[in-house]
Coordinates of C-alpha atoms and ligand atoms in Angstrom, one line a residue:
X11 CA 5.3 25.0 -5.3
X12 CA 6.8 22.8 -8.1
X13 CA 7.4 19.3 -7.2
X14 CA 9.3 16.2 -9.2
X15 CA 7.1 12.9 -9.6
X16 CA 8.8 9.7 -10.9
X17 CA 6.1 7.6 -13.4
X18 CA 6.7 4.1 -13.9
X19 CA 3.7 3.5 -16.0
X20 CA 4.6 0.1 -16.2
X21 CA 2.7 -2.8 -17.5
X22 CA -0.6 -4.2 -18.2
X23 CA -3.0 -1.4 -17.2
X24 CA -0.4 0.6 -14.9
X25 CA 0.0 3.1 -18.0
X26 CA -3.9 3.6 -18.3
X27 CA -4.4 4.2 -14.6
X28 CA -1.3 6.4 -14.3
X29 CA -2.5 8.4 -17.1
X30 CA -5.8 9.4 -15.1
X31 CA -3.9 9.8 -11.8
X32 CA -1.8 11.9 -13.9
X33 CA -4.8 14.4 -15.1
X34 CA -6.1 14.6 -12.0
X35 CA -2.7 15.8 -10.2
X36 CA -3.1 18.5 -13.3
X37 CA -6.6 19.6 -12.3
X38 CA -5.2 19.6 -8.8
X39 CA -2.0 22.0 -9.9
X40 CA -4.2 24.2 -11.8
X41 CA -6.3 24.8 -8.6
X42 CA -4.0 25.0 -5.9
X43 CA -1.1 26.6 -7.9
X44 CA 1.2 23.6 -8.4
X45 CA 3.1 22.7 -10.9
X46 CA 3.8 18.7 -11.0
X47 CA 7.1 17.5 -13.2
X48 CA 7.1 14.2 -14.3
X49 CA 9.7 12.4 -15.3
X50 CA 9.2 8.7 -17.2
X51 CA 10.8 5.6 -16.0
X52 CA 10.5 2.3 -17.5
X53 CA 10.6 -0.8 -15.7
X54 CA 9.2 -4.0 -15.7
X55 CA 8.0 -5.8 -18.3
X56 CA 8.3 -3.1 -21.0
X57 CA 12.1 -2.7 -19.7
X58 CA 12.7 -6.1 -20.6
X59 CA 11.4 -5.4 -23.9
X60 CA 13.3 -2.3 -24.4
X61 CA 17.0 -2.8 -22.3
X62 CA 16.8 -6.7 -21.4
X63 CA 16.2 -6.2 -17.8
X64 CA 13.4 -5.4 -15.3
X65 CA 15.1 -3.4 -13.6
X66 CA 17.3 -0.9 -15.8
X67 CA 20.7 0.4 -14.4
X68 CA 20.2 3.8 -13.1
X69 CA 16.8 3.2 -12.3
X70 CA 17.1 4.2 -8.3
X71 CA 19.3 7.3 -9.3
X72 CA 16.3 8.3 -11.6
X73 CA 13.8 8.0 -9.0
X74 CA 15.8 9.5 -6.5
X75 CA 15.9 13.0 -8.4
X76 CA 12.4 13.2 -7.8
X77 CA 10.1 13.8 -4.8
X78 CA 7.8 10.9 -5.1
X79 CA 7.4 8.1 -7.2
X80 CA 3.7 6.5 -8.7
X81 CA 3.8 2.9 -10.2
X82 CA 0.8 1.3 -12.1
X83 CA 2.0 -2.0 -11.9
X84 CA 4.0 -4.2 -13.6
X85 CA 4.6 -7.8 -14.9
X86 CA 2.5 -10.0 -17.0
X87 CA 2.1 -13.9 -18.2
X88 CA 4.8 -12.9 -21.1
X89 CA 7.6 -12.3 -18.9
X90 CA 6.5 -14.8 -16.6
X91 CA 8.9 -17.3 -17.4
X92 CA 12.8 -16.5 -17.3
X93 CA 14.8 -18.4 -15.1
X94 CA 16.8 -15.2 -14.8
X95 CA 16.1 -12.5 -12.1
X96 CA 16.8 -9.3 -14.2
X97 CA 14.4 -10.8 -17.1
X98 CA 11.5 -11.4 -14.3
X99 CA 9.5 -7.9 -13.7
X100 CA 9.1 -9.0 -9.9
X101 CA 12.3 -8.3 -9.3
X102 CA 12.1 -5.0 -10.2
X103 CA 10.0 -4.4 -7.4
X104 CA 12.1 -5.9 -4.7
X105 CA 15.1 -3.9 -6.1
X106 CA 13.3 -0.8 -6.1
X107 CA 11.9 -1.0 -2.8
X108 CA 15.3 -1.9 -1.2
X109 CA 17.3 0.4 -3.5
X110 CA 14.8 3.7 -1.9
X111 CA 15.2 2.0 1.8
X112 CA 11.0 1.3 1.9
X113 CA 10.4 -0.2 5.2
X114 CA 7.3 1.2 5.5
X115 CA 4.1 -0.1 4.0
X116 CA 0.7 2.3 4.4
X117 CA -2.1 0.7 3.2
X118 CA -5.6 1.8 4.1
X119 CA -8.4 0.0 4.2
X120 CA -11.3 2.4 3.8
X121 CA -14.9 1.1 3.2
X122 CA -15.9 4.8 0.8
X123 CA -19.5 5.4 1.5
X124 CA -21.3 4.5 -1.2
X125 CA -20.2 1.0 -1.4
X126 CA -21.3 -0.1 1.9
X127 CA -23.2 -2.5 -0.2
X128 CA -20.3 -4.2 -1.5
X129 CA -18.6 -4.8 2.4
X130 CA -18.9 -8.7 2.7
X131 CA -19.5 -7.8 6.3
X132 CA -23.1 -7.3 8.2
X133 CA -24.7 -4.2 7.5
X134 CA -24.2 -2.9 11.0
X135 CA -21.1 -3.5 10.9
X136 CA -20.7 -1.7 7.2
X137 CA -23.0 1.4 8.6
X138 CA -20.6 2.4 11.7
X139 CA -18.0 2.5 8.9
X140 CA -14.1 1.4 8.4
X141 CA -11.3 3.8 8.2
X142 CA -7.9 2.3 9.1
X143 CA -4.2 2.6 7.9
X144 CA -2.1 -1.0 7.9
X145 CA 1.3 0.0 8.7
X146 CA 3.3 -3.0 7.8
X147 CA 7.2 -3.5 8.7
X148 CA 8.1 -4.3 5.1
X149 CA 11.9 -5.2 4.9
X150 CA 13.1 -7.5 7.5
X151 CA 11.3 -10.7 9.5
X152 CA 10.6 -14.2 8.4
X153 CA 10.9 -13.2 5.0
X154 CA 14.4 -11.6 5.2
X155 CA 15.9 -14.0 7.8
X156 CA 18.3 -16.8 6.8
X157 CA 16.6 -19.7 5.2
X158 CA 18.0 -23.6 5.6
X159 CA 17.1 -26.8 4.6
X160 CA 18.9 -29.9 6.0
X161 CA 18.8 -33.6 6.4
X162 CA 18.1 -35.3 9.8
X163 CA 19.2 -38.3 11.0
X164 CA 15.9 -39.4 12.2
X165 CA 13.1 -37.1 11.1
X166 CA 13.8 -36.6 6.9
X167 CA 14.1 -33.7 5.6
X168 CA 14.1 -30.3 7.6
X169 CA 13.7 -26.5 6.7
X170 CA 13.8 -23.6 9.1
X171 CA 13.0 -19.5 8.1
X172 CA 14.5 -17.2 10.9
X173 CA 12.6 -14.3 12.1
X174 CA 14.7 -12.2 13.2
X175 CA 13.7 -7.8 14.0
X176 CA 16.2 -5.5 15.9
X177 CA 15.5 -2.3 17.8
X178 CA 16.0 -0.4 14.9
X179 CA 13.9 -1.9 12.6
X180 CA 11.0 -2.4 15.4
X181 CA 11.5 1.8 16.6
X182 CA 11.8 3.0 12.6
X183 CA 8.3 1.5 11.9
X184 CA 6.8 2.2 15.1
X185 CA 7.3 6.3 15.4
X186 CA 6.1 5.8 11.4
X187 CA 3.0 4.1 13.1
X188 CA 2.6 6.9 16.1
X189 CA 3.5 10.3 13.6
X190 CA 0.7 8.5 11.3
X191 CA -2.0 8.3 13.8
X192 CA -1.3 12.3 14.8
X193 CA -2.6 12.6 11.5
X194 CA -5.6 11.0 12.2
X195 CA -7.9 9.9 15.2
X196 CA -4.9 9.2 17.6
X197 CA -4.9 5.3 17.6
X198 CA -2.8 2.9 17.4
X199 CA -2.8 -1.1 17.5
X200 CA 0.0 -2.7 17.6
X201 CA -0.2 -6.0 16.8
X202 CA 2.0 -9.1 17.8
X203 CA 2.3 -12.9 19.1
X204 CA 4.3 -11.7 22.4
X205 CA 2.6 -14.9 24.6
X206 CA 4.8 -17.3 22.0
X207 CA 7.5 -15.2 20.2
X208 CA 10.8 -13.4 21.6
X209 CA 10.7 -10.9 18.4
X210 CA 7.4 -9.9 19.3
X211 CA 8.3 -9.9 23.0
X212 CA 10.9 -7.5 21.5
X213 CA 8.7 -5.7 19.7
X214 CA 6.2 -4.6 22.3
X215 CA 8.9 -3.6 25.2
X216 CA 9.9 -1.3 22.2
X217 CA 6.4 -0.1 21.5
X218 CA 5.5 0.4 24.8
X219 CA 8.6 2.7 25.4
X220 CA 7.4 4.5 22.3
X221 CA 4.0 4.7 23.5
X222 CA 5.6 7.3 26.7
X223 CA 6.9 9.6 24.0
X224 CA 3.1 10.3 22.8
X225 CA 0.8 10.5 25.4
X226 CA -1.2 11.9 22.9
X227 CA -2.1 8.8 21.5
X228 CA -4.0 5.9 22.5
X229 CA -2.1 2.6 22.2
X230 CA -3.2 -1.0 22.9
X231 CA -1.1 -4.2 22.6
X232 CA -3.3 -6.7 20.3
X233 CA -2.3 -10.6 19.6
X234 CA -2.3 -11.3 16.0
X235 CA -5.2 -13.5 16.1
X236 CA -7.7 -11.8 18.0
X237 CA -6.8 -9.1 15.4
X238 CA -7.8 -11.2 12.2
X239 CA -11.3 -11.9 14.3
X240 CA -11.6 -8.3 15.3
X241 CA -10.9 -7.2 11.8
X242 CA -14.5 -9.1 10.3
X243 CA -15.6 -8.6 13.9
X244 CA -15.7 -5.0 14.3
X245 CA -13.0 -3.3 12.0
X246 CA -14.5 0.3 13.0
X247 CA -12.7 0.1 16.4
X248 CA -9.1 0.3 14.3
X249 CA -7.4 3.7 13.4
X250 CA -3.7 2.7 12.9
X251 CA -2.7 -0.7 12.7
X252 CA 1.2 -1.6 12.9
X253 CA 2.7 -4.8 12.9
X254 CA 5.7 -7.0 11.4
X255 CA 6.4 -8.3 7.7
X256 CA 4.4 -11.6 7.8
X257 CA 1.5 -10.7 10.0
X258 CA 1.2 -7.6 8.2
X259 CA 0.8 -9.2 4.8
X260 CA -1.8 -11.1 6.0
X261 CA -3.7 -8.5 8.0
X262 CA -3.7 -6.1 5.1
X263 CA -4.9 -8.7 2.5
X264 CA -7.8 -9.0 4.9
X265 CA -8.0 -5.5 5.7
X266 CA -8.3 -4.7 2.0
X267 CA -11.3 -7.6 1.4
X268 CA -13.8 -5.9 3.7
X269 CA -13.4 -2.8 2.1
X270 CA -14.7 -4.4 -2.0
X271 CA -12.9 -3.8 -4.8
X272 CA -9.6 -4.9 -5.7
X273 CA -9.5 -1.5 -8.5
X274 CA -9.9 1.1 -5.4
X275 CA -7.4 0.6 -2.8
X276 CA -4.2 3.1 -3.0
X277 CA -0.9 1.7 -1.0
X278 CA 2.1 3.7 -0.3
X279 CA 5.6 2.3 0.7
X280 CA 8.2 5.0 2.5
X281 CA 11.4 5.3 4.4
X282 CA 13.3 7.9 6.0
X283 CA 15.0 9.7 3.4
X284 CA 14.2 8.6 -0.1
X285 CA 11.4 9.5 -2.3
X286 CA 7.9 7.2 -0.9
X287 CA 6.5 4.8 -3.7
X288 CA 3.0 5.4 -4.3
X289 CA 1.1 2.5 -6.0
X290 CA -2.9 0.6 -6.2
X291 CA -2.6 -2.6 -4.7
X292 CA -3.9 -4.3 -7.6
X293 CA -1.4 -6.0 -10.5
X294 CA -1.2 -5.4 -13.9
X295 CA -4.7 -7.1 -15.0
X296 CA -3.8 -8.2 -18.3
X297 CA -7.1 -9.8 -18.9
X298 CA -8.5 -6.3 -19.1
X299 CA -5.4 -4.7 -20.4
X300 CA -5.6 -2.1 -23.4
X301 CA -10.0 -1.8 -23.7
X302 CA -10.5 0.9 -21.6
X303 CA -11.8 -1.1 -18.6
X304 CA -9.7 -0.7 -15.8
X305 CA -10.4 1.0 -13.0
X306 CA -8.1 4.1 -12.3
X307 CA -9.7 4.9 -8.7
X308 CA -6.6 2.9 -7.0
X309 CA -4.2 4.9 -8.6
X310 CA -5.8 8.3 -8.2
X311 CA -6.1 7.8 -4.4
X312 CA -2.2 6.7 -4.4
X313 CA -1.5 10.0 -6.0
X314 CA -3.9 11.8 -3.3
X315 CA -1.5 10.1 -0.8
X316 CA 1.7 11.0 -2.4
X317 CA -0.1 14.8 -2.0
X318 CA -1.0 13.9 1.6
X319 CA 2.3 12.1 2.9
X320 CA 5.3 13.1 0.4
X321 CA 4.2 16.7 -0.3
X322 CA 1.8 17.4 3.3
X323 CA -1.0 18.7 1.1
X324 CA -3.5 17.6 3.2
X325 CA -6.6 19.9 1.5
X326 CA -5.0 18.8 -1.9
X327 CA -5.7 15.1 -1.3
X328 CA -8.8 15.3 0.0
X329 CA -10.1 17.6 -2.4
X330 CA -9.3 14.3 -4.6
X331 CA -11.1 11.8 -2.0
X332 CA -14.2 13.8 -2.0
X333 CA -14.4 13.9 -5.4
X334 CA -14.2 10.5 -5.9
X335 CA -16.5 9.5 -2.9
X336 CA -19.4 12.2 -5.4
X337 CA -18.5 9.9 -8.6
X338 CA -19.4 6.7 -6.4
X339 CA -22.6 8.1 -4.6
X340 CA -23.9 9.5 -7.7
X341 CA -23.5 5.5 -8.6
X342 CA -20.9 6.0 -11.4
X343 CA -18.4 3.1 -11.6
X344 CA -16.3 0.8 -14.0
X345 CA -17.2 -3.0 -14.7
X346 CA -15.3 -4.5 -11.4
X347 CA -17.0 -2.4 -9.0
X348 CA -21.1 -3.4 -9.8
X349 CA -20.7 -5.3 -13.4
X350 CA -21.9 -3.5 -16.3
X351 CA -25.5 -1.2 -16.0
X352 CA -26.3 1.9 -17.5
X353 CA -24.1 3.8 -14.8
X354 CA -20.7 1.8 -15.2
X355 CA -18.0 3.6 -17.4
X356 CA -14.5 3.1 -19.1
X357 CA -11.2 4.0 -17.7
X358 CA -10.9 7.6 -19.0
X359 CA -14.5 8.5 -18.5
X360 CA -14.5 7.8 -14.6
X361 CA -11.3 10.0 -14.9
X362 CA -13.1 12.9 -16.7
X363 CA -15.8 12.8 -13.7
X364 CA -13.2 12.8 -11.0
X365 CA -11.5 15.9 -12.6
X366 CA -14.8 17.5 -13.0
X367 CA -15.6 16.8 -9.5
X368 CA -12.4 18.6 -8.6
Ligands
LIG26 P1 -4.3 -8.4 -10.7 O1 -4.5 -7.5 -9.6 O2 -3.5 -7.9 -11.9 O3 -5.7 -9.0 -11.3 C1 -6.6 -9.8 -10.5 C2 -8.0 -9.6 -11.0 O4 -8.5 -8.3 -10.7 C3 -8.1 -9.6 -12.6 O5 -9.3 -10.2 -12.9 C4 -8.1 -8.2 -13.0 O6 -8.8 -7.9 -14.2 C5 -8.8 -7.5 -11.8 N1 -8.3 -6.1 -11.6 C6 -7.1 -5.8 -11.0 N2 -7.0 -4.5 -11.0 C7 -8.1 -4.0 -11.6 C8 -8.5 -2.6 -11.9 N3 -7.8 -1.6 -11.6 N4 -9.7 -2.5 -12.5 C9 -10.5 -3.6 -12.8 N5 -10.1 -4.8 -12.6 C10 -9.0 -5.0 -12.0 O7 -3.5 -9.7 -10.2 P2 -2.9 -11.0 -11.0 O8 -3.8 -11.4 -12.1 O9 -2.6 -11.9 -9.9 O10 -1.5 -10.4 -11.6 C11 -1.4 -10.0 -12.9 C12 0.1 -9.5 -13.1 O11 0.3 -8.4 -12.2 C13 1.1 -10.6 -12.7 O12 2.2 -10.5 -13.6 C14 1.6 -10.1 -11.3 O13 2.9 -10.6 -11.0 C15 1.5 -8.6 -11.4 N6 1.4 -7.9 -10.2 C16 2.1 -6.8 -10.0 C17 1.9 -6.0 -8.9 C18 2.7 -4.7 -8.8 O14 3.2 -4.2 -9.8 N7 2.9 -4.1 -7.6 C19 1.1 -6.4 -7.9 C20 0.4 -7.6 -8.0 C21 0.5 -8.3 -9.2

């Protein structure tokens, strides 16, 4: 099969961890029989160097011809300062997400075997391991409602953020949520405030209804803070984890902490129709940008996603998860992961071993 990727390199290090995602999709190609066409779009920072905007027109249509898209990152402290949106690289990113209708935000949190060491959390808890997906509602809530701010006659100044979620929205992410855990161990959370809120009361009446269509699965209702505790508590009893905008950026910050390093976790955004946006949750790193330090693993497992969700290659990407779980337990890393020792290696190098292990 032949299949169109979108590359925004971007900024910083995106274009030296996209280059090793890159060669491993071509190891993968060569062994399975694929052929992966990649077609360059700039954006960000580098955009604004080369057009004058972030975001170039045409950008959407561009990533739209393709199957999938992988992003590095992008932005950096020399863009960091224009008062106008299409000169800031962040707004790239919102446009981009909304342009491709993203609602959808995967992001696992996945503690890989050989750094149980490096799990803030108690050994036991490390040992029985963590394996979870963050589904996270990603374009509407608090942080879409309509914002105000207002003078009182008695109490100063004011300033309210609606949260507001329709059936829609809450059913869209939800059968995202339920199809997801198919895939995997049949679980899922849903997590809400439903004893305070009327969206979340919302939400769950919709969950619940969604929960009859796949009796396959095991659902439970969870309150948003007895999920942050269960999360450090015991984040081994977690398969798929769904919830709204705001709760979900928490969670999955939180999610991504007891799991290590910021260089190895892979994120994916999708909608219904559109090409999904495959991308490491770290930024552009600038402080290691350009000296062969950054840490590529992030960005390889976002293209073993892209294989796994966009293209349902299934062996594909985990023939790349293996491989990078036999780099780590033979104890190979880069700087961020264990500091430097005779065992930690540049950007390119950990990418040679990967494809080798392919
Ligand atoms: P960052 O993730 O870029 O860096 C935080 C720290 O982690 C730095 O010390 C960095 O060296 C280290 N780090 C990050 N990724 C690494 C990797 N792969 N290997 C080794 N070390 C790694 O976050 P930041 O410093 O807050 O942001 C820098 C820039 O990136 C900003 O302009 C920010 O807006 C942008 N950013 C972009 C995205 C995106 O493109 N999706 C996401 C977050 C931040």
């Amino acid at each position: 099969m032949e299949y169109k990727i979108a590359l925004i390199r971007g900024d910083g290090i995106g274009p030296e961890v996209v280059g090793e995602a890159v060669k491993v999709l071509d190891v993968i190609g060569a062994k399975y029989g694929h052929k992966f066409n990649y077609t360059d779009i700039l954006m960000g920072g580098c955009a604004i160097d080369a057009v004058g905007k972030s975001y170039p027109d045409g950008t959407a249509e561009a990533c739209k011809a393709c199957d999938a898209v992988l992003l590095g990152a992008v932005g950096g402290p020399k863009w960091g300062h224009s008062t106008q949106p299409e000169k800031r690289p962040e707004t790239a990113l919102l446009s981009i997400r909304k342009d491709l209708g993203l609602y959808a935000n995967l992001r696992p949190a996945t503690l890989r075997p050989a750094l149980a060491d490096a799990c803030p959390l108690r050994r036991e808890t490390a040992e029985k391991g963590i394996d979870l997906m963050m589904v996270r509602e990603l374009t509407g809530g608090v942080y879409f409602g309509k914002r105000d701010r207002y003078q009182t006659e008695d109490r100063g100044v004011e300033a309210s953020d609606l949260m507001a979620y329709s059936e829609l929205e809450i059913e869209r992410i939800g059968r995202r949520a339920f199809e997801l855990a198919r895939l995997r161990r049949k679980k899922v959370s849903s997590v809400d405030k439903a004893n305070v809120l009327e969206t979340s009361r919302l939400w769950r009446e919709i969950m619940h209804r969604l929960a009859a269509e796949y009796p396959d699965v095991q659902y439970e209702d969870v309150l948003v803070d007895n999920c942050a505790m269960q999360l450090v508590r015991d984040p081994g009893q977690f398969d798929v984890v769904v919830t709204e905008n705001m709760f979900g950026d928490i969670l999955s910050d939180e999610a991504s902490m007891i799991t290590g390093s910021i260089g190895l976790l892979p994120s994916a955004s999708i909608g219904d129709t559109a090409p999904g946006l495959y991308e490491p949750i770290h930024g552009s790193a600038p402080d290691i940008a350009g000296q062969n330090k950054a840490n590529p693993i992030a960005a390889i497992l976002s293209a073993a996603m892209m294989l796994r969700y966009s293209f349902k290659l299934a062996a594909e990407a985990d023939n790349i998860e293996q491989a990078v779980d036999a780099v780590l337990a033979d104890g190979w890393h880069t700087a961020d992961m264990a500091g430097e020792s005779e065992k930690s290696l540049g950007t390119v190098e950990i990418g040679q071993l990967i494809c080798k292990n392919i």
